[in-house]
Amino acid sequence: MASIYPTKSNSKPTSYKFKVCLGRDEHNKQIIRCKTWTPPAGLTPAKELKAAQTAASIWETELRTKGFEQEKQPEKPKRVRVADYIEHTWFPLEIENGERKPTTITFYRSMVSLICDYFDTDYIQDITHTDIEKYLMYLRTKHAGRSGAGLSAKSLRHQYATLKLIFADAQKRDLIFKNPMDRVDAPKLQKHPVDAFTEREAQQFFAALGDCTLDFRCILQLLITTGIRRGECTGLKWKDIDIETKTIKICRNVTYSAGNGIVVGTPKTENSMRVVPLMDSTLSLLLQYRKQMQTEHPNAILNDAYLFPNTTSVFEPRDPNNITRRLKRFMKRHDLPDLSPHDLRHSCATLLLSQGADIKSVQEILGHANASTTLNFYVKADLRQMQAATEKYAAAFNL
């Protein structure tokens, strides 16, 4: 019931303030409404108070049946199916918006295909956190991926992150009032040691490089001694090599997708734009390779040519998948672990650290945004290192 407070002048009421609580909002705060009412002239004090009570009651009733209901119940958004929203709103506006790389677009296309298939005709307004949890469980236990089993923990995290983006965008566009993802825990990641060469395997790898063609030997030596990614390697041009400072500048990345073919873009992140030192042996090998290229292409100005071009033009890069295929054959032929080009990057980091390189230097060489990434991925002690550390401790205190 509305409270009534008289406003007096010379001890006589001149108006009345009505105040009513209409309940609580979504943050548990009281919803208060007020109104000032002026009584008609000529009423006795008793009749004036009675009129105020009647006016307050009418006002409160109107609030509860009309105005408040309209305020508390906003216009319901148009119902839209999950697949329709993803295909016609989220994907074109947030993913295919001209700001993302082709590989990123391809990645999200693979993510949403599973989401659209599973929820199919469900409306986005009807999806609850329980529905999301059931979907993630389905992917983990019943979905037949490439291996025939459920998705890996890493793939589940990618699905979870994609759903977070989709439902956050739907909430931003007022399609849903509450985000079901707020109550869904992220799938746990299983930590696995990175695949990388041991020192003995690295020695075997370097010894086998003489069995390669000169161009492929340069590629493999760059990958394992500089830690660059395969796309950064295929994106190198001769002008990126500084002979005087013995460095290479990483400023390009080459990717391939079925829909876009070979695309030259920027490196993965801002920190991936970097300058990396070259070993003397690597630089010497590259100069030897440059002479070979100049002999094969006497009329070409190599400065703007790619180090590792395709077969049709020195000014066009090769498919980075070509490196992976050749590396797999090379590893098998020399009885080496089945490592990928990215595993050679891991090997570079672990070998640098095992030889005493500091974390900050390795971080800069790899182009990590912060040192924690380098620490989490690559820093691990073996028994020999632990024994050496213990011996130093003992020597310091004569133990």
Short mmCIF file of C-alpha atoms in Angstrom, two decimals:
data_model
loop_
_atom_site.label_atom_id
_atom_site.label_comp_id
_atom_site.label_asym_id
_atom_site.label_seq_id
_atom_site.Cartn_x
_atom_site.Cartn_y
_atom_site.Cartn_z
CA MET A 1 0.00 0.00 0.00
CA ALA A 2 1.28 3.46 -0.90
CA SER A 3 2.64 5.66 1.87
CA ILE A 4 1.33 9.23 2.10
CA TYR A 5 3.42 12.17 3.31
CA PRO A 6 1.87 15.68 3.61
CA THR A 7 3.88 18.74 2.60
CA LYS A 8 2.89 21.54 4.97
CA SER A 9 2.98 25.30 4.90
CA ASN A 10 1.99 27.25 8.04
CA SER A 11 1.06 23.92 9.66
CA LYS A 12 -1.45 23.15 6.90
CA PRO A 13 -0.95 20.50 4.14
CA THR A 14 -0.49 22.07 0.68
CA SER A 15 0.25 18.81 -1.17
CA TYR A 16 0.85 15.12 -0.57
CA LYS A 17 3.71 12.87 -1.64
CA PHE A 18 2.78 9.29 -2.54
CA LYS A 19 5.46 6.59 -2.29
CA VAL A 20 5.09 2.90 -3.12
CA CYS A 21 7.38 -0.13 -3.36
CA LEU A 22 6.56 -2.30 -6.38
CA GLY A 23 8.91 -5.18 -5.54
CA ARG A 24 12.59 -5.81 -6.33
CA ASP A 25 14.58 -5.74 -9.57
CA GLU A 26 17.03 -8.34 -10.90
CA HIS A 27 19.72 -6.94 -8.59
CA ASN A 28 17.42 -7.33 -5.54
CA LYS A 29 17.00 -3.56 -5.21
CA GLN A 30 13.60 -2.14 -4.28
CA ILE A 31 11.61 -0.60 -7.13
CA ILE A 32 10.31 2.69 -5.67
CA ARG A 33 7.88 5.08 -7.36
CA CYS A 34 6.81 8.51 -6.08
CA LYS A 35 4.17 11.07 -7.01
CA THR A 36 3.13 14.51 -5.71
CA TRP A 37 -0.63 15.11 -5.44
CA THR A 38 -2.33 18.46 -4.80
CA PRO A 39 -5.79 18.34 -3.20
CA PRO A 40 -8.72 20.37 -4.56
CA ALA A 41 -9.52 23.57 -2.66
CA GLY A 42 -12.31 23.86 -0.07
CA LEU A 43 -12.00 20.44 1.59
CA THR A 44 -11.97 19.97 5.31
CA PRO A 45 -8.80 18.37 6.73
CA ALA A 46 -10.61 15.02 7.19
CA LYS A 47 -12.05 15.00 3.65
CA GLU A 48 -8.70 16.14 2.22
CA LEU A 49 -6.90 13.20 3.85
CA LYS A 50 -9.58 10.81 2.62
CA ALA A 51 -9.22 12.18 -0.94
CA ALA A 52 -5.43 11.76 -0.72
CA GLN A 53 -5.82 8.12 0.34
CA THR A 54 -8.20 7.47 -2.54
CA ALA A 55 -5.90 9.17 -5.09
CA ALA A 56 -2.90 7.19 -3.79
CA SER A 57 -4.81 3.91 -4.09
CA ILE A 58 -5.89 4.65 -7.67
CA TRP A 59 -2.35 5.69 -8.62
CA GLU A 60 -0.85 2.53 -7.12
CA THR A 61 -3.36 0.33 -8.92
CA GLU A 62 -2.57 1.97 -12.25
CA LEU A 63 1.16 1.45 -11.67
CA ARG A 64 0.77 -2.22 -10.85
CA THR A 65 -1.62 -3.05 -13.70
CA LYS A 66 -0.23 -0.87 -16.52
CA GLY A 67 2.91 1.21 -16.22
CA PHE A 68 4.92 -1.10 -14.00
CA GLU A 69 4.07 -4.20 -16.00
CA GLN A 70 5.24 -2.47 -19.16
CA GLU A 71 8.48 -1.45 -17.47
CA LYS A 72 9.11 -4.81 -15.82
CA GLN A 73 8.26 -6.83 -18.92
CA PRO A 74 10.18 -5.29 -21.84
CA GLU A 75 9.24 -6.16 -25.34
CA LYS A 76 10.24 -9.73 -26.04
CA PRO A 77 12.95 -10.06 -28.69
CA LYS A 78 12.17 -11.79 -31.92
CA ARG A 79 12.74 -15.51 -31.56
CA VAL A 80 15.53 -16.80 -33.75
CA ARG A 81 17.01 -20.25 -34.24
CA VAL A 82 20.61 -20.84 -33.18
CA ALA A 83 21.76 -21.85 -36.66
CA ASP A 84 20.04 -18.87 -38.30
CA TYR A 85 21.57 -16.44 -35.82
CA ILE A 86 25.07 -17.86 -36.33
CA GLU A 87 24.84 -17.96 -40.12
CA HIS A 88 23.07 -14.67 -40.76
CA THR A 89 24.16 -12.44 -37.86
CA TRP A 90 27.13 -13.58 -35.78
CA PHE A 91 29.33 -15.07 -38.49
CA PRO A 92 29.04 -12.26 -41.09
CA LEU A 93 29.26 -9.43 -38.52
CA GLU A 94 31.84 -10.82 -36.11
CA ILE A 95 33.93 -13.27 -38.14
CA GLU A 96 33.65 -12.45 -41.86
CA ASN A 97 33.96 -8.73 -41.13
CA GLY A 98 37.18 -8.07 -43.03
CA GLU A 99 39.28 -7.92 -39.86
CA ARG A 100 40.13 -11.61 -39.47
CA LYS A 101 42.64 -13.77 -41.32
CA PRO A 102 41.42 -16.50 -43.70
CA THR A 103 42.76 -19.20 -41.38
CA THR A 104 40.77 -17.71 -38.49
CA ILE A 105 37.60 -17.68 -40.58
CA THR A 106 38.19 -21.31 -41.58
CA PHE A 107 38.76 -22.22 -37.93
CA TYR A 108 35.47 -20.68 -36.76
CA ARG A 109 33.62 -22.21 -39.70
CA SER A 110 34.68 -25.65 -38.47
CA MET A 111 33.65 -24.73 -34.90
CA VAL A 112 30.13 -23.53 -35.75
CA SER A 113 29.34 -26.45 -38.05
CA LEU A 114 29.13 -28.74 -35.01
CA ILE A 115 27.12 -26.20 -33.02
CA CYS A 116 24.59 -25.67 -35.82
CA ASP A 117 24.22 -29.41 -36.42
CA TYR A 118 23.60 -30.18 -32.74
CA PHE A 119 21.15 -27.38 -31.89
CA ASP A 120 19.63 -27.42 -35.41
CA THR A 121 16.09 -26.03 -34.94
CA ASP A 122 16.47 -24.86 -31.30
CA TYR A 123 15.77 -21.21 -30.57
CA ILE A 124 18.62 -19.24 -29.04
CA GLN A 125 16.25 -17.84 -26.38
CA ASP A 126 15.51 -21.39 -25.17
CA ILE A 127 19.12 -22.55 -24.69
CA THR A 128 20.01 -23.05 -21.02
CA HIS A 129 23.33 -23.72 -19.34
CA THR A 130 22.22 -27.34 -18.95
CA ASP A 131 21.78 -27.61 -22.72
CA ILE A 132 25.33 -26.31 -23.21
CA GLU A 133 26.72 -28.79 -20.67
CA LYS A 134 24.93 -31.65 -22.43
CA TYR A 135 26.37 -30.51 -25.75
CA LEU A 136 29.92 -30.46 -24.39
CA MET A 137 29.38 -33.90 -22.85
CA TYR A 138 28.12 -35.18 -26.20
CA LEU A 139 31.26 -33.89 -27.91
CA ARG A 140 33.43 -35.49 -25.25
CA THR A 141 31.78 -38.91 -25.20
CA LYS A 142 29.65 -39.56 -28.29
CA HIS A 143 30.75 -37.37 -31.18
CA ALA A 144 32.86 -39.33 -33.63
CA GLY A 145 35.75 -37.08 -34.59
CA ARG A 146 38.59 -37.87 -36.97
CA SER A 147 39.97 -40.47 -34.57
CA GLY A 148 36.55 -42.09 -34.11
CA ALA A 149 36.45 -41.02 -30.46
CA GLY A 150 35.15 -37.88 -28.77
CA LEU A 151 36.80 -34.49 -29.14
CA SER A 152 40.08 -33.82 -27.37
CA ALA A 153 40.25 -31.51 -24.36
CA LYS A 154 41.83 -28.81 -26.54
CA SER A 155 39.05 -29.04 -29.14
CA LEU A 156 36.44 -28.89 -26.38
CA ARG A 157 38.02 -25.67 -25.12
CA HIS A 158 37.80 -24.25 -28.64
CA GLN A 159 34.10 -25.14 -28.75
CA TYR A 160 33.54 -23.59 -25.33
CA ALA A 161 35.32 -20.37 -26.34
CA THR A 162 33.27 -20.15 -29.56
CA LEU A 163 30.01 -20.58 -27.64
CA LYS A 164 31.11 -17.83 -25.23
CA LEU A 165 31.55 -15.45 -28.16
CA ILE A 166 28.23 -16.39 -29.75
CA PHE A 167 26.06 -16.01 -26.66
CA ALA A 168 27.84 -12.85 -25.50
CA ASP A 169 27.06 -11.31 -28.87
CA ALA A 170 23.43 -12.45 -28.68
CA GLN A 171 23.13 -10.79 -25.28
CA LYS A 172 24.73 -7.61 -26.61
CA ARG A 173 22.13 -7.52 -29.37
CA ASP A 174 19.32 -7.99 -26.80
CA LEU A 175 18.30 -11.35 -28.20
CA ILE A 176 18.70 -12.99 -24.78
CA PHE A 177 18.36 -11.49 -21.31
CA LYS A 178 20.69 -13.94 -19.56
CA ASN A 179 23.80 -15.57 -20.94
CA PRO A 180 23.71 -19.35 -20.32
CA MET A 181 27.50 -19.50 -20.69
CA ASP A 182 27.90 -17.57 -17.43
CA ARG A 183 27.02 -20.77 -15.58
CA VAL A 184 29.07 -23.22 -17.66
CA ASP A 185 32.56 -24.13 -16.48
CA ALA A 186 35.32 -24.31 -19.07
CA PRO A 187 36.46 -27.85 -19.92
CA LYS A 188 39.72 -28.74 -18.22
CA LEU A 189 42.83 -28.90 -20.33
CA GLN A 190 45.12 -31.87 -20.08
CA LYS A 191 48.74 -30.81 -19.97
CA HIS A 192 51.02 -32.81 -22.21
CA PRO A 193 54.76 -32.36 -22.62
CA VAL A 194 55.68 -30.77 -25.93
CA ASP A 195 57.14 -32.98 -28.64
CA ALA A 196 60.76 -32.01 -29.14
CA PHE A 197 64.14 -33.52 -29.86
CA THR A 198 66.45 -34.67 -27.13
CA GLU A 199 70.08 -33.58 -27.55
CA ARG A 200 70.98 -36.99 -28.99
CA GLU A 201 68.09 -36.86 -31.48
CA ALA A 202 69.05 -33.31 -32.45
CA GLN A 203 72.58 -34.46 -33.22
CA GLN A 204 71.16 -37.25 -35.38
CA PHE A 205 68.88 -34.72 -37.13
CA PHE A 206 71.73 -32.31 -37.94
CA ALA A 207 73.87 -35.17 -39.23
CA ALA A 208 71.09 -36.20 -41.62
CA LEU A 209 70.63 -32.72 -43.15
CA GLY A 210 73.36 -33.39 -45.69
CA ASP A 211 70.97 -35.85 -47.34
CA CYS A 212 68.57 -33.03 -48.33
CA THR A 213 68.38 -30.76 -51.33
CA LEU A 214 69.89 -27.37 -50.55
CA ASP A 215 66.56 -25.54 -50.34
CA PHE A 216 65.04 -28.08 -47.95
CA ARG A 217 68.19 -28.19 -45.84
CA CYS A 218 67.91 -24.41 -45.43
CA ILE A 219 64.27 -24.75 -44.41
CA LEU A 220 64.98 -27.40 -41.78
CA GLN A 221 67.97 -25.57 -40.39
CA LEU A 222 65.98 -22.34 -40.13
CA LEU A 223 63.10 -24.08 -38.34
CA ILE A 224 65.27 -25.76 -35.71
CA THR A 225 67.82 -22.98 -35.13
CA THR A 226 65.55 -19.92 -35.20
CA GLY A 227 62.23 -21.34 -33.93
CA ILE A 228 60.22 -19.63 -36.67
CA ARG A 229 56.86 -21.11 -37.70
CA ARG A 230 56.53 -22.88 -41.05
CA GLY A 231 54.29 -20.08 -42.42
CA GLU A 232 56.84 -17.48 -41.32
CA CYS A 233 59.55 -19.53 -43.02
CA THR A 234 57.72 -19.72 -46.35
CA GLY A 235 56.96 -15.99 -46.04
CA LEU A 236 60.65 -15.00 -45.93
CA LYS A 237 62.07 -12.85 -48.73
CA TRP A 238 65.75 -12.31 -49.41
CA LYS A 239 65.45 -8.67 -48.35
CA ASP A 240 64.50 -9.90 -44.86
CA ILE A 241 68.03 -11.22 -44.32
CA ASP A 242 70.59 -8.77 -42.92
CA ILE A 243 74.04 -10.21 -43.60
CA GLU A 244 75.89 -7.57 -41.53
CA THR A 245 73.87 -8.08 -38.34
CA LYS A 246 73.31 -11.82 -39.05
CA THR A 247 69.56 -11.56 -38.49
CA ILE A 248 66.28 -12.24 -40.26
CA LYS A 249 63.17 -10.08 -39.99
CA ILE A 250 59.87 -11.89 -39.54
CA CYS A 251 57.12 -9.76 -41.07
CA ARG A 252 55.06 -12.19 -43.18
CA ASN A 253 53.13 -15.41 -42.71
CA VAL A 254 51.88 -17.76 -45.44
CA THR A 255 48.80 -19.91 -44.94
CA TYR A 256 46.80 -22.30 -47.08
CA SER A 257 43.12 -23.19 -46.93
CA ALA A 258 40.92 -25.03 -49.39
CA GLY A 259 38.65 -22.02 -49.82
CA ASN A 260 41.34 -19.34 -50.23
CA GLY A 261 44.39 -21.18 -51.49
CA ILE A 262 47.80 -19.71 -50.58
CA VAL A 263 47.47 -16.39 -48.74
CA VAL A 264 50.28 -14.08 -47.62
CA GLY A 265 49.41 -12.16 -44.47
CA THR A 266 50.90 -10.84 -41.27
CA PRO A 267 52.39 -13.09 -38.58
CA LYS A 268 50.20 -14.68 -35.93
CA THR A 269 50.37 -11.86 -33.36
CA GLU A 270 51.90 -8.42 -32.97
CA ASN A 271 54.75 -9.96 -30.97
CA SER A 272 55.42 -12.36 -33.85
CA MET A 273 56.77 -9.40 -35.84
CA ARG A 274 60.36 -9.72 -34.71
CA VAL A 275 64.05 -9.89 -35.61
CA VAL A 276 65.75 -13.23 -34.99
CA PRO A 277 69.52 -13.90 -34.86
CA LEU A 278 71.08 -16.34 -37.33
CA MET A 279 73.83 -18.81 -36.52
CA ASP A 280 76.93 -18.47 -38.68
CA SER A 281 76.36 -21.94 -40.13
CA THR A 282 72.75 -21.08 -41.05
CA LEU A 283 73.74 -17.78 -42.68
CA SER A 284 76.51 -19.50 -44.64
CA LEU A 285 74.06 -22.11 -45.87
CA LEU A 286 71.57 -19.42 -46.95
CA LEU A 287 74.23 -17.52 -48.91
CA GLN A 288 75.18 -20.74 -50.66
CA TYR A 289 71.51 -21.30 -51.51
CA ARG A 290 71.14 -17.71 -52.79
CA LYS A 291 73.99 -18.28 -55.28
CA GLN A 292 72.21 -21.39 -56.51
CA MET A 293 68.95 -19.48 -56.97
CA GLN A 294 70.71 -16.68 -58.84
CA THR A 295 72.25 -19.23 -61.21
CA GLU A 296 68.85 -20.83 -61.83
CA HIS A 297 67.12 -17.43 -62.28
CA PRO A 298 69.77 -15.13 -63.79
CA ASN A 299 67.27 -12.46 -64.84
CA ALA A 300 65.46 -12.24 -61.52
CA ILE A 301 66.18 -9.56 -58.91
CA LEU A 302 66.21 -11.81 -55.88
CA ASN A 303 65.93 -9.08 -53.26
CA ASP A 304 62.13 -9.12 -53.48
CA ALA A 305 61.90 -12.85 -54.24
CA TYR A 306 60.86 -15.48 -51.73
CA LEU A 307 63.53 -17.72 -50.27
CA PHE A 308 61.32 -20.73 -50.84
CA PRO A 309 59.07 -19.96 -53.83
CA ASN A 310 56.67 -22.19 -55.68
CA THR A 311 57.56 -23.89 -58.93
CA THR A 312 56.07 -21.20 -61.21
CA SER A 313 57.57 -17.96 -59.90
CA VAL A 314 60.23 -16.85 -57.42
CA PHE A 315 57.87 -14.05 -56.44
CA GLU A 316 55.17 -16.43 -55.23
CA PRO A 317 55.54 -18.49 -52.01
CA ARG A 318 55.08 -22.22 -51.82
CA ASP A 319 52.31 -24.00 -49.92
CA PRO A 320 53.48 -24.39 -46.27
CA ASN A 321 51.88 -27.84 -46.24
CA ASN A 322 54.63 -28.86 -48.64
CA ILE A 323 57.14 -28.47 -45.80
CA THR A 324 55.13 -30.76 -43.52
CA ARG A 325 54.87 -33.51 -46.12
CA ARG A 326 58.58 -33.41 -46.95
CA LEU A 327 59.55 -33.33 -43.27
CA LYS A 328 57.44 -36.41 -42.49
CA ARG A 329 59.21 -38.34 -45.24
CA PHE A 330 62.61 -37.09 -44.07
CA MET A 331 61.96 -38.17 -40.45
CA LYS A 332 60.80 -41.61 -41.49
CA ARG A 333 63.74 -42.10 -43.86
CA HIS A 334 66.26 -41.34 -41.11
CA ASP A 335 64.48 -43.18 -38.30
CA LEU A 336 63.79 -39.97 -36.38
CA PRO A 337 60.73 -39.14 -34.23
CA ASP A 338 57.62 -38.22 -36.23
CA LEU A 339 57.83 -34.50 -35.50
CA SER A 340 56.03 -31.70 -37.34
CA PRO A 341 57.51 -28.34 -38.40
CA HIS A 342 56.00 -26.82 -35.27
CA ASP A 343 57.74 -29.48 -33.19
CA LEU A 344 61.03 -28.22 -34.62
CA ARG A 345 60.07 -24.84 -33.15
CA HIS A 346 59.55 -26.59 -29.81
CA SER A 347 62.90 -28.31 -30.25
CA CYS A 348 64.63 -24.98 -30.85
CA ALA A 349 63.24 -23.60 -27.59
CA THR A 350 64.08 -26.64 -25.48
CA LEU A 351 67.60 -26.91 -26.91
CA LEU A 352 68.26 -23.20 -26.33
CA LEU A 353 67.12 -23.49 -22.72
CA SER A 354 69.09 -26.68 -22.12
CA GLN A 355 72.22 -24.82 -23.24
CA GLY A 356 71.66 -22.06 -20.69
CA ALA A 357 69.70 -19.45 -22.65
CA ASP A 358 67.64 -17.11 -20.47
CA ILE A 359 63.84 -17.14 -20.60
CA LYS A 360 63.53 -13.57 -21.93
CA SER A 361 65.81 -14.25 -24.91
CA VAL A 362 63.92 -17.42 -25.84
CA GLN A 363 60.62 -15.54 -25.48
CA GLU A 364 61.80 -12.85 -27.92
CA ILE A 365 63.19 -15.39 -30.41
CA LEU A 366 59.92 -17.32 -30.48
CA GLY A 367 57.76 -14.18 -30.52
CA HIS A 368 55.73 -15.04 -27.43
CA ALA A 369 53.65 -12.20 -25.98
CA ASN A 370 54.91 -12.89 -22.46
CA ALA A 371 57.45 -15.06 -20.69
CA SER A 372 54.77 -17.16 -18.96
CA THR A 373 53.97 -18.85 -22.28
CA THR A 374 57.61 -19.80 -22.68
CA LEU A 375 57.79 -21.01 -19.08
CA ASN A 376 54.61 -23.07 -19.25
CA PHE A 377 55.51 -24.77 -22.51
CA TYR A 378 59.21 -25.35 -22.48
CA VAL A 379 60.80 -25.05 -19.07
CA LYS A 380 61.22 -28.44 -17.47
CA ALA A 381 64.19 -29.94 -15.69
CA ASP A 382 65.54 -33.39 -16.39
CA LEU A 383 67.36 -35.56 -13.84
CA ARG A 384 70.78 -34.36 -15.05
CA GLN A 385 69.82 -30.70 -14.57
CA MET A 386 68.35 -31.41 -11.14
CA GLN A 387 71.50 -33.25 -10.07
CA ALA A 388 73.65 -30.34 -11.28
CA ALA A 389 71.49 -27.89 -9.32
CA THR A 390 71.80 -30.05 -6.19
CA GLU A 391 75.57 -30.25 -6.59
CA LYS A 392 75.83 -26.45 -6.87
CA TYR A 393 73.74 -26.10 -3.72
CA ALA A 394 76.00 -28.54 -1.86
CA ALA A 395 79.16 -26.81 -3.07
CA ALA A 396 77.91 -23.39 -2.00
CA PHE A 397 77.48 -24.52 1.62
CA ASN A 398 80.25 -27.15 1.77
CA LEU A 399 77.67 -29.88 2.36
#
